[in-house]
XYZ file of C-alpha atoms in Angstrom:
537
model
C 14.943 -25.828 -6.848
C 15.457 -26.867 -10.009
C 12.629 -25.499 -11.144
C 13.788 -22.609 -13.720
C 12.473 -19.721 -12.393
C 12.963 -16.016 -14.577
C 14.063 -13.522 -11.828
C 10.875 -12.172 -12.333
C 7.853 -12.379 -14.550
C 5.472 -9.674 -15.692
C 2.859 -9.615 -17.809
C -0.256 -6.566 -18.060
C -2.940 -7.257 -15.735
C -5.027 -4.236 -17.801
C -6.796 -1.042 -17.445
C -10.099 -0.270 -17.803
C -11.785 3.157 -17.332
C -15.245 2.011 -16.816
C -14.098 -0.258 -13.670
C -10.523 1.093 -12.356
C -8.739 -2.059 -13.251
C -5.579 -2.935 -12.117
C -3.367 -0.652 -14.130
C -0.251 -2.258 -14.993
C 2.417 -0.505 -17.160
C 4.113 -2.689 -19.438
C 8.122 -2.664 -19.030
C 10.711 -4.527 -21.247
C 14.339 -4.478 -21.882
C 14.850 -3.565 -18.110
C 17.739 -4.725 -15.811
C 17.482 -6.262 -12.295
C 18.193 -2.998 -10.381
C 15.287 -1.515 -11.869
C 13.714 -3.653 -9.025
C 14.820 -1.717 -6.504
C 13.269 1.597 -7.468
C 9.753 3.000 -6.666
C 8.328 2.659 -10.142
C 9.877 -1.546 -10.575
C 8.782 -2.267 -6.749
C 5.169 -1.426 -7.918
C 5.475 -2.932 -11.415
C 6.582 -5.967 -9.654
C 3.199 -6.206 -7.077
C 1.449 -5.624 -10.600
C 2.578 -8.269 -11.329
C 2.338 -10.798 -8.516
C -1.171 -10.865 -9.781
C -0.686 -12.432 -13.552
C -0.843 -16.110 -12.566
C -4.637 -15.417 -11.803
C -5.048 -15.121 -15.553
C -3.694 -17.957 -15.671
C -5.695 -20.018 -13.571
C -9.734 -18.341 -13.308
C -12.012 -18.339 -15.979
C -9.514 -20.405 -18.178
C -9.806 -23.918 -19.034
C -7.187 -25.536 -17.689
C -8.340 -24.052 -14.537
C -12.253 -24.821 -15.181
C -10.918 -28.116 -16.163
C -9.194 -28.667 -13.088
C -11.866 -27.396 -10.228
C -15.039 -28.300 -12.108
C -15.151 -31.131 -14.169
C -14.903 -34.932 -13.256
C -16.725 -34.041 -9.689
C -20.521 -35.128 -9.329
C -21.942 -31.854 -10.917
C -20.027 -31.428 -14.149
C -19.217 -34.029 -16.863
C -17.483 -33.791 -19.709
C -19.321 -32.516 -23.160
C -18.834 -33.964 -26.746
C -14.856 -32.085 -27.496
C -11.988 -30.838 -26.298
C -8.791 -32.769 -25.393
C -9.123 -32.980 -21.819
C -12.057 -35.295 -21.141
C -9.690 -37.940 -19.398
C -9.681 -35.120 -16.593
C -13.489 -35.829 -16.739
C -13.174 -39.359 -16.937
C -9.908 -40.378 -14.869
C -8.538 -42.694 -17.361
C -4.832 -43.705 -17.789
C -3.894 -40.522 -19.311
C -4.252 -38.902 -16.615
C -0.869 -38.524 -15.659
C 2.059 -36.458 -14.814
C 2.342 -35.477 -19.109
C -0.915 -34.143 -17.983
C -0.440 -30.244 -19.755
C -3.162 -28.575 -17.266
C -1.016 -28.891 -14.403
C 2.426 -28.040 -15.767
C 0.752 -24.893 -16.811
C -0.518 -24.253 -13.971
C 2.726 -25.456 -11.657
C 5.068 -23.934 -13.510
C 3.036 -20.177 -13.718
C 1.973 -20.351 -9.881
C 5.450 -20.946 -8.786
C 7.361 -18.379 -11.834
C 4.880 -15.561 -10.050
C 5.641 -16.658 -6.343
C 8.685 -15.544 -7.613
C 7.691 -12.310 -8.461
C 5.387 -12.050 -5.273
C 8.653 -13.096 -3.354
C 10.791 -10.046 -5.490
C 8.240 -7.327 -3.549
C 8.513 -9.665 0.010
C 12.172 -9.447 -0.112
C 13.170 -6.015 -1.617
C 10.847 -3.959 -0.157
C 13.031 -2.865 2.802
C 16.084 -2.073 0.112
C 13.848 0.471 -1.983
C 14.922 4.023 -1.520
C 12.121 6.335 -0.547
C 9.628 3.889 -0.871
C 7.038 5.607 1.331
C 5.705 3.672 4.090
C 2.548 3.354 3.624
C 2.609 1.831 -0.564
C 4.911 -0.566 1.005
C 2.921 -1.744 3.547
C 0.156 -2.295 0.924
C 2.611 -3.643 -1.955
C 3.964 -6.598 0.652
C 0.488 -6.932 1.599
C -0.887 -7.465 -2.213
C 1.793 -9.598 -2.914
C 1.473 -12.003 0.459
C -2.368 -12.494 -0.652
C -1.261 -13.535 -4.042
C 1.349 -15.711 -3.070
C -0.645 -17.542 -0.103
C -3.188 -17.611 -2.920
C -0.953 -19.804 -5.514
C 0.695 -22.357 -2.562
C -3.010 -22.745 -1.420
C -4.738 -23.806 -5.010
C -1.158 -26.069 -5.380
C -1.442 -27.633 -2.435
C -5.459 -28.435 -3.019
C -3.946 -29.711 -5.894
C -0.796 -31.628 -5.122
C -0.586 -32.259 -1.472
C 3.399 -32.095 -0.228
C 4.721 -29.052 -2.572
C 7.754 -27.297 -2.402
C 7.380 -23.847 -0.487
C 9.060 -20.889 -1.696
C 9.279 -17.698 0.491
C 12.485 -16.333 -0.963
C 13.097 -15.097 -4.079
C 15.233 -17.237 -6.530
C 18.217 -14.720 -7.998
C 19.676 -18.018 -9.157
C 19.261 -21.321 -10.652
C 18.731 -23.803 -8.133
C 18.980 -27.629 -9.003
C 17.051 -29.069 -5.835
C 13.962 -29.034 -5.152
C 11.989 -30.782 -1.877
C 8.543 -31.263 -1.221
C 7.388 -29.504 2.096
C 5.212 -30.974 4.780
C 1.527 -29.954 3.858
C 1.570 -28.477 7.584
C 3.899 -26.581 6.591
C 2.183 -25.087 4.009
C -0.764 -24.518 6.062
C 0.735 -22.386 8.519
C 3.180 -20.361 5.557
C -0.381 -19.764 3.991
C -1.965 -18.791 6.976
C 0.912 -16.473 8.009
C 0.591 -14.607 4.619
C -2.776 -13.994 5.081
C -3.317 -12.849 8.529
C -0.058 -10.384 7.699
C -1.891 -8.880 4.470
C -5.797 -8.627 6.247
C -3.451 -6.447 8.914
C -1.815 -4.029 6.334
C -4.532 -4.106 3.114
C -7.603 -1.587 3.247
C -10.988 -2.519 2.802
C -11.567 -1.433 -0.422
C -8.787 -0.324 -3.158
C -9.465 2.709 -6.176
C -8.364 -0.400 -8.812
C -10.662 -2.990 -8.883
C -8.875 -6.200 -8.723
C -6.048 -5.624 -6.115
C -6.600 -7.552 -2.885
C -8.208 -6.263 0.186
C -8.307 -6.800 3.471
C -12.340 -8.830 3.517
C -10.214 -10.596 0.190
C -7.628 -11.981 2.814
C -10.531 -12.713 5.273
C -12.044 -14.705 3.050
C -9.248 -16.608 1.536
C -8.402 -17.260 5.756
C -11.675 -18.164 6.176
C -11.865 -20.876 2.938
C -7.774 -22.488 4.188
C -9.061 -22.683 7.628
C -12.012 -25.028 6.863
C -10.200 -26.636 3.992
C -7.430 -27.797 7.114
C -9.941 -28.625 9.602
C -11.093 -31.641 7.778
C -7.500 -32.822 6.429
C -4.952 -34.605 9.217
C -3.063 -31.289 9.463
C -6.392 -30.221 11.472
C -5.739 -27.921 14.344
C -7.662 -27.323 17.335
C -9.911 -23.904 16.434
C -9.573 -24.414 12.504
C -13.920 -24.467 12.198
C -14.158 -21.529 14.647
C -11.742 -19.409 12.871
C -12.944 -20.255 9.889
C -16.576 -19.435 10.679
C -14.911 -16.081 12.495
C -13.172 -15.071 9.213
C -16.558 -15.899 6.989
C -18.384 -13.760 9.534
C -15.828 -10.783 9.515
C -16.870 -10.893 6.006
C -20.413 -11.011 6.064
C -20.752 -8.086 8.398
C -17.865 -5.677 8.811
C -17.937 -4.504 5.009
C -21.341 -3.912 3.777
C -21.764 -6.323 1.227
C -24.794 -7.644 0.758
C -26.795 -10.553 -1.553
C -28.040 -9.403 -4.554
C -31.702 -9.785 -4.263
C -31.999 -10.875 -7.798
C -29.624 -13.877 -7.817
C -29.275 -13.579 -11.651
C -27.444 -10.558 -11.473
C -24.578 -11.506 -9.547
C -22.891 -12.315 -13.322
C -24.373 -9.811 -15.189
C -21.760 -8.568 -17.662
C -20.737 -4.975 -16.839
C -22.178 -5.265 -13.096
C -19.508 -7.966 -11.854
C -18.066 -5.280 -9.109
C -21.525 -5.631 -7.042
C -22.350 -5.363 -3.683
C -21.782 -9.322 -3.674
C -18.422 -9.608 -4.997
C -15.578 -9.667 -2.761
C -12.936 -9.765 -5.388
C -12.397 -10.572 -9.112
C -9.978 -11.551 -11.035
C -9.501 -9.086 -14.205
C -9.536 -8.900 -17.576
C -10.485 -6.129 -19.862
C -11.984 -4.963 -23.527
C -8.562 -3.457 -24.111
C -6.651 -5.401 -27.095
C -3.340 -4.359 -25.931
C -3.755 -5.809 -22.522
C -6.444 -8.886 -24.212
C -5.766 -12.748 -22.434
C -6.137 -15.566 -24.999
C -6.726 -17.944 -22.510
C -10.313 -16.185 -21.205
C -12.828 -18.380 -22.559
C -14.922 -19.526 -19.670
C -17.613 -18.041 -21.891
C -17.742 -20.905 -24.485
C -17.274 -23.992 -22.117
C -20.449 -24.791 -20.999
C -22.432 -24.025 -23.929
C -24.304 -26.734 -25.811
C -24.164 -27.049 -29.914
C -26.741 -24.701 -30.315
C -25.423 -23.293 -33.651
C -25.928 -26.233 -35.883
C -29.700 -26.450 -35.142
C -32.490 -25.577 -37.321
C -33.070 -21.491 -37.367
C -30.139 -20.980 -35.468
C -26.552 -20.161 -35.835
C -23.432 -19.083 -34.306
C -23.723 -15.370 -32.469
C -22.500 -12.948 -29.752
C -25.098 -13.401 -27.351
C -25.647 -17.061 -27.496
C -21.855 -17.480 -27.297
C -18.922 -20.032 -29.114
C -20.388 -23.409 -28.062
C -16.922 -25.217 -27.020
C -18.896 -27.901 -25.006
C -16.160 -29.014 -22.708
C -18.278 -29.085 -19.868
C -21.836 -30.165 -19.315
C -24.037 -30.679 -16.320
C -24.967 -34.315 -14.238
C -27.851 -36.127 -14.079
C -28.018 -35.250 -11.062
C -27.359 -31.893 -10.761
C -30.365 -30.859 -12.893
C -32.465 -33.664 -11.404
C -31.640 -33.994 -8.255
C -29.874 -30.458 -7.080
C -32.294 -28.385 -9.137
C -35.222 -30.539 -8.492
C -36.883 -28.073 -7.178
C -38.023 -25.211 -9.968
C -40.810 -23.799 -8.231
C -39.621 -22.164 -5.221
C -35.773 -21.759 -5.862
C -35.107 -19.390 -9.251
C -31.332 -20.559 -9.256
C -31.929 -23.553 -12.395
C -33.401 -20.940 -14.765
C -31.271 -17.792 -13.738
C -27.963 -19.930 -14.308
C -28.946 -22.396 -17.060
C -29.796 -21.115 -20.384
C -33.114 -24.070 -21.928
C -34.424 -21.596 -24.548
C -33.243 -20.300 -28.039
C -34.786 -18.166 -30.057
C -34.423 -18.178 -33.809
C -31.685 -16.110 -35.428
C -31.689 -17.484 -38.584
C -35.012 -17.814 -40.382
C -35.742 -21.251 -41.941
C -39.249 -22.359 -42.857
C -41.580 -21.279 -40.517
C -39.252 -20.480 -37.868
C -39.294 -16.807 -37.970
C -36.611 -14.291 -36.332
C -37.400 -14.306 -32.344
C -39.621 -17.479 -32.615
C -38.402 -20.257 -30.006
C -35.857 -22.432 -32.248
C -34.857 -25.075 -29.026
C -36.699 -25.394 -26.342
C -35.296 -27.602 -22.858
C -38.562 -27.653 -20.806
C -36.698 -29.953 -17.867
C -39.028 -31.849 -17.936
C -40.214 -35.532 -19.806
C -42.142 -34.958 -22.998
C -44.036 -37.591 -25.162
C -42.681 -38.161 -28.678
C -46.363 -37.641 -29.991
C -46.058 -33.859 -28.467
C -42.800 -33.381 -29.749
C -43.787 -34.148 -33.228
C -46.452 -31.676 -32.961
C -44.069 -28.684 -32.366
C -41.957 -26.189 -35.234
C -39.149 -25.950 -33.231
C -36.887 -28.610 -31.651
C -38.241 -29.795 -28.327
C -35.954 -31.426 -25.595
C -36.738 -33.318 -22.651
C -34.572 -34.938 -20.418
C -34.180 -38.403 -21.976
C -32.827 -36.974 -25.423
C -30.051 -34.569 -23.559
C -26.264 -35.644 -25.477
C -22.717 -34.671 -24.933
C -23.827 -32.518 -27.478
C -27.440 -30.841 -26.525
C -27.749 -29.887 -22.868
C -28.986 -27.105 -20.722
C -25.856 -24.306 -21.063
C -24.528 -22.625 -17.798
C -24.837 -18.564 -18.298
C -23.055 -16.950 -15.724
C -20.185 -16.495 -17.800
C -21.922 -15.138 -21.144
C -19.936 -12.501 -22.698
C -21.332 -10.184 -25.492
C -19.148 -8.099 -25.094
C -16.065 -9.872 -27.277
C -15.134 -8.078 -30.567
C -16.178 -11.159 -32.846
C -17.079 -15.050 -31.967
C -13.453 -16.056 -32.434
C -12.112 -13.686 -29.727
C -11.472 -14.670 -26.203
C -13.590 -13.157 -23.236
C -12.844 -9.671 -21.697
C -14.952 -10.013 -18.500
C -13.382 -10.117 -14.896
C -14.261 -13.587 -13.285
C -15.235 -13.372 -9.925
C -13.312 -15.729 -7.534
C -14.952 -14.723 -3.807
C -18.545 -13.478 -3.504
C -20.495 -13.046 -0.444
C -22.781 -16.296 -0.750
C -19.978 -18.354 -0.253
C -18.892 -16.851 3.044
C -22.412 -17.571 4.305
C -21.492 -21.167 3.470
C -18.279 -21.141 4.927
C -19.764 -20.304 8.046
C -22.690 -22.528 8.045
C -20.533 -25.399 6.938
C -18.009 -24.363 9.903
C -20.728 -24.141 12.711
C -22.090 -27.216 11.582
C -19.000 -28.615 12.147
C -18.913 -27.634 15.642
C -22.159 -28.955 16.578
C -23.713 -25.431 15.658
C -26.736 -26.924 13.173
C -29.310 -24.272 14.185
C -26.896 -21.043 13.537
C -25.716 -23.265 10.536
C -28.826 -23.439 8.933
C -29.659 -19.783 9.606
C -27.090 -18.797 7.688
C -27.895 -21.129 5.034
C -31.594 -19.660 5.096
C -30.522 -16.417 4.163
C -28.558 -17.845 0.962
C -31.832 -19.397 0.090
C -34.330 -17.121 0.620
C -32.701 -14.867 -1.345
C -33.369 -17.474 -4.405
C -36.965 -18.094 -3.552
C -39.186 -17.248 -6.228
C -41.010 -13.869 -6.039
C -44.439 -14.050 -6.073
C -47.492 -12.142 -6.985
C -48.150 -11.143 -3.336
C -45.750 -10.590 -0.688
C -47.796 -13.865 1.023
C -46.867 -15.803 -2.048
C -43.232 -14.777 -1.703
C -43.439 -15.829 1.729
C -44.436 -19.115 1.069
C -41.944 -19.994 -1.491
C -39.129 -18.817 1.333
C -41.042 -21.029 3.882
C -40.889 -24.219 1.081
C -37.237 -23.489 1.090
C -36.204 -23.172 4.866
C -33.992 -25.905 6.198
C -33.680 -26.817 9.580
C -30.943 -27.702 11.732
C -32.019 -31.751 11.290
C -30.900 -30.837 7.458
C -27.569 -29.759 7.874
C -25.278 -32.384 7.037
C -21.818 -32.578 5.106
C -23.450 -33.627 1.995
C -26.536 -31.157 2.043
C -23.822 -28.534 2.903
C -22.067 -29.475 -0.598
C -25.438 -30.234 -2.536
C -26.169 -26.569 -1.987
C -22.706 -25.393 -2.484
C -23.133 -27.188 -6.152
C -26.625 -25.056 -6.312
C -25.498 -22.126 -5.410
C -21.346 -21.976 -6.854
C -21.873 -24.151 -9.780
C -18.871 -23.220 -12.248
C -16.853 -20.822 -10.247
C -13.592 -23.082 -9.491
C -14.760 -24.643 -6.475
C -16.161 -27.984 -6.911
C -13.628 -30.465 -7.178
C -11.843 -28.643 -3.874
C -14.796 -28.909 -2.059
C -15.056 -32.735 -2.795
C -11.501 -33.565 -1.584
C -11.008 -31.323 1.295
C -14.181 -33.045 2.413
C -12.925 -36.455 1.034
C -16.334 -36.907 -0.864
C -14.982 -37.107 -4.002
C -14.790 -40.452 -5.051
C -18.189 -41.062 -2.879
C -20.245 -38.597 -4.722
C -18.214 -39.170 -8.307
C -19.151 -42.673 -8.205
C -22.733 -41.688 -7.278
C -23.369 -39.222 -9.499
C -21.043 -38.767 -12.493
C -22.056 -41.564 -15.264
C -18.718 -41.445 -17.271
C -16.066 -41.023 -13.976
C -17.639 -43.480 -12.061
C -15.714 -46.569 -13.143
C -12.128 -45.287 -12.881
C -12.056 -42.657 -10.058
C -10.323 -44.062 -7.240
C -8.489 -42.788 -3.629
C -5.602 -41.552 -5.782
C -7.316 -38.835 -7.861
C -7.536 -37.018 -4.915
C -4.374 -35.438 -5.834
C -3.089 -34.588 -9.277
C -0.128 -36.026 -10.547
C 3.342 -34.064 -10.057
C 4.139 -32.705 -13.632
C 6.611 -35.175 -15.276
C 9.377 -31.739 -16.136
C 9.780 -30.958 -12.463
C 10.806 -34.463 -11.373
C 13.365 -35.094 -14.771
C 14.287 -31.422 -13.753
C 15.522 -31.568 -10.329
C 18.971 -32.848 -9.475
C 17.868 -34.480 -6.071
C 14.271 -37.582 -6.412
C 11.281 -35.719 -6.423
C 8.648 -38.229 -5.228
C 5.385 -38.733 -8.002
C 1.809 -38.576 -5.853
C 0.827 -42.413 -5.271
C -0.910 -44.019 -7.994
C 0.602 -41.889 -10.651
């Protein structure tokens, strides 16, 4: 393909003593043969893993997956809210997805480098092979799945490129599918259950990734008979065959410093470490309102670098989060409350500074208040309730990037999986069983174990409830932010549905052909041989 691919790319996924990160040594100035030794076969699955820096907890990827879908609009800056809005410039010039094209396929590449050398490695020992090809089919089934989600027809690379090509031809999406599939079900049978780096892909990892393409291609025309039942198989291989479990405090599950919990299935990484620091790791400032310009506040490491890219729907805090009696999720995710940090007047250190109550307050009651009061009807592109789960104290100063891992597969979403793929099969009573246990485990605990039980019961669906779009309402509830919501609105062609619904500035331009993203303009002036633009682009 024309596509100029380096014969491999590596970059330092990190190493961190406190978690067991993904230890990468950094190597320059090396030749091609050093590929075929022990130590370059393992640099290389290292680094079959960099393109998920690339892509999680970044914002072209955050900009990609969760804005301009009925949950997240955009916020007051950044130079990406025609994403968010679907206007004209949304087009193949479009940086976010030659960034992310031309990274996914430059690490196929690499992934492709382990795939195809392995065999030629003298005394590789069996067993680090096995686990090498494994680590590098998961990451590589990983990057044609996300570009496919993206792009529809793509071209699909299973070789490695040791030269410039000048051609390049979009594959059938079926056969993506099925080269996806294959990677995966040949990693779950060769990767271990757990790994000493956190990070490196394991074998509930592949389940789950089989478990998400499976239901992605049993709504989409490539659907094959069994595609809900394996995907509800997978989901349930994960649930039960590893011991993970739901936190029982829901706010925990992004805690800084407790992200490798008995929840989270895998991460990607990123680490304190300077030498091995990612620029791009700023999932930490996008959702944050402009807190720092308010009276008795400014700019700090807990409340965070207010970029506000992203902020949330009407009617995902009216509607989705209606309920703030019996389900915790609204104020464990969303920050409403800031506390001075820079005494003015008679706002003293620790006093409340903003306030968000949720909830419509008179102007007469406002007035009557120190600090800045904020119902519903006065929320801007500007002042909104802030997601949290990515806070990161943890940075060396407000203008450096994030050092936390992002986690990409927890265990809440494989009970959703499930549910979604037994409802799909006429299966609404197991369905909402398994959606029960994802919301009982955000029902508010009470003052008696009665009281406890009666927020739980106030929660509990039935199988009457389960229904595509309840299945995605608590999908936005429950995943909000983590890189999922604009693929779960076109694999279950809702997009432009619920966009026009529920997403006040996208509404008027979405249309059929923003269910794909537009080929990047530098691969089709590129390539020797036409390489066919996505209708509508």
């Amino acid at each position: 393909m024309k596509y100029i691919v380096p014969l491999i790319i590596l970059l330092a996924v990190g190493t961190a003593s406190c978690n067991k990160m993904l230890d990468e040594e950094i190597v320059t100035n090396v030749t091609d043969d050093f590929y075929n030794t022990k130590a370059g076969f393992q640099t290389a699955v290292n680094g079959s893993y960099v393109s998920m820096r690339n892509f999680y907890s970044t914002e072209r990827g955050m900009t990609l997956t969760e804005t301009g879908t009925d949950i997240i609009t955009n916020g007051s800056d950044g130079n990406f809210k025609f994403t968010s809005q679907y206007t004209s410039q949304l087009d193949s010039r479009y940086d976010h997805i030659r960034e992310v094209w031309n990274s996914f396929y430059q690490t196929i590449n690499t992934c492709n480098v382990v795939v195809d050398r392995a065999d030629k490695v003298p005394d590789l020992e069996e067993a680090t092979k096995k686990k090498g090809v494994a680590e590098a089919l998961f990451c590589r089934a990983h990057y044609h799945f996300v570009l496919m989600q993206m792009f529809g027809a793509v071209p699909l690379r299973l070789h490695e490129n040791a030269e410039i090509i000048r051609e390049a031809h979009r594959d059938s999406v079926s056969a993506i599918y099925d080269a996806v599939i294959n990677d995966l079900l040949a990693a779950e049978a060769e990767l271990p259950a757990t790994q000493a780096e956190w990070g490196r892909a394991t074998k509930p990892a592949a389940e789950h990734l089989l478990a998400r393409v499976y239901l992605t291609r049993a709504s989409s025309p490539q659907a094959k008979a069994g595609d809900y039942a394996n995907a509800a198989k997978y989901a349930d291989m994960v649930i039960k065959n590893y011991g993970f479990k739901l936190l029982t405090d829901v706010g925990q599950v992004w805690a800084q410093g407790k992200e490798n919990n008995d929840e989270t299935i895998w991460a990607a990484q990123y680490t304190t470490d300077p030498l091995y620091g990612y620029a791009d790791n700023n999932a930490c400032r996008f959702f944050l309102m402009q807190y720092d310009v308010l009276k008795g506040m400014k700019r700090d490491l807990a409340n965070g670098t207010p970029w506000k890219r992203f902020r949330p729907t009407k009617f995902l805090i009216d509607t989705l989060y209606k309920d703030r009696v019996h389900d915790v999720r609204y104020e464990k995710f969303y920050t409403t409350l800031w506390r001075t940090n820079a005494p003015v007047d008679n706002l003293k250190m620790g006093d409340t500074a903003v306030f968000l109550p949720g909830y419509d307050v008179p102007d007469a009651v406002i007035a009557t208040k120190p600090y800045m009061l904020v119902p519903p009807r006065l929320y801007t592109e500007k002042l909104y309730p802030s997601l949290n789960k990515f806070a990161d104290a943890l940075r060396p100063d407000n203008q450096a990037s994030g050092v936390r891992p992002f986690i990409a597969m927890r265990l809440a979403e494989a009970y959703l999986i499930e549910a979604e793929a037994l409802m799909m099969d006429g299966k609404k009573q197991e369905a909402a069983d398994l959606v029960n246990v994802v919301r009982w485990r955000s029902a508010r605990i009470g003052a008696t174990p009665a009281e406890t039980q009666a927020n739980r019961d106030a929660m509990t669906v039935t199988a009457a409830d389960m229904t595509i779009d309840f299945i995605l309402d608590e999908r936005g509830r429950e995943l909000v932010g983590e890189q999922l919501r604009w693929f779960d609105l076109t694999r279950t062609h809702k997009l432009v549905e619920r966009v026009k619904l529920h997403n006040d500035e996208a509404r008027s331009n979405i249309k059929l052909t923003h269910m794909l993203r537009p080929i990047p303009q530098d691969q089709i002036d590129r390539t020797v041989n036409e390489f066919p633009q996505n209708p509508g682009y």
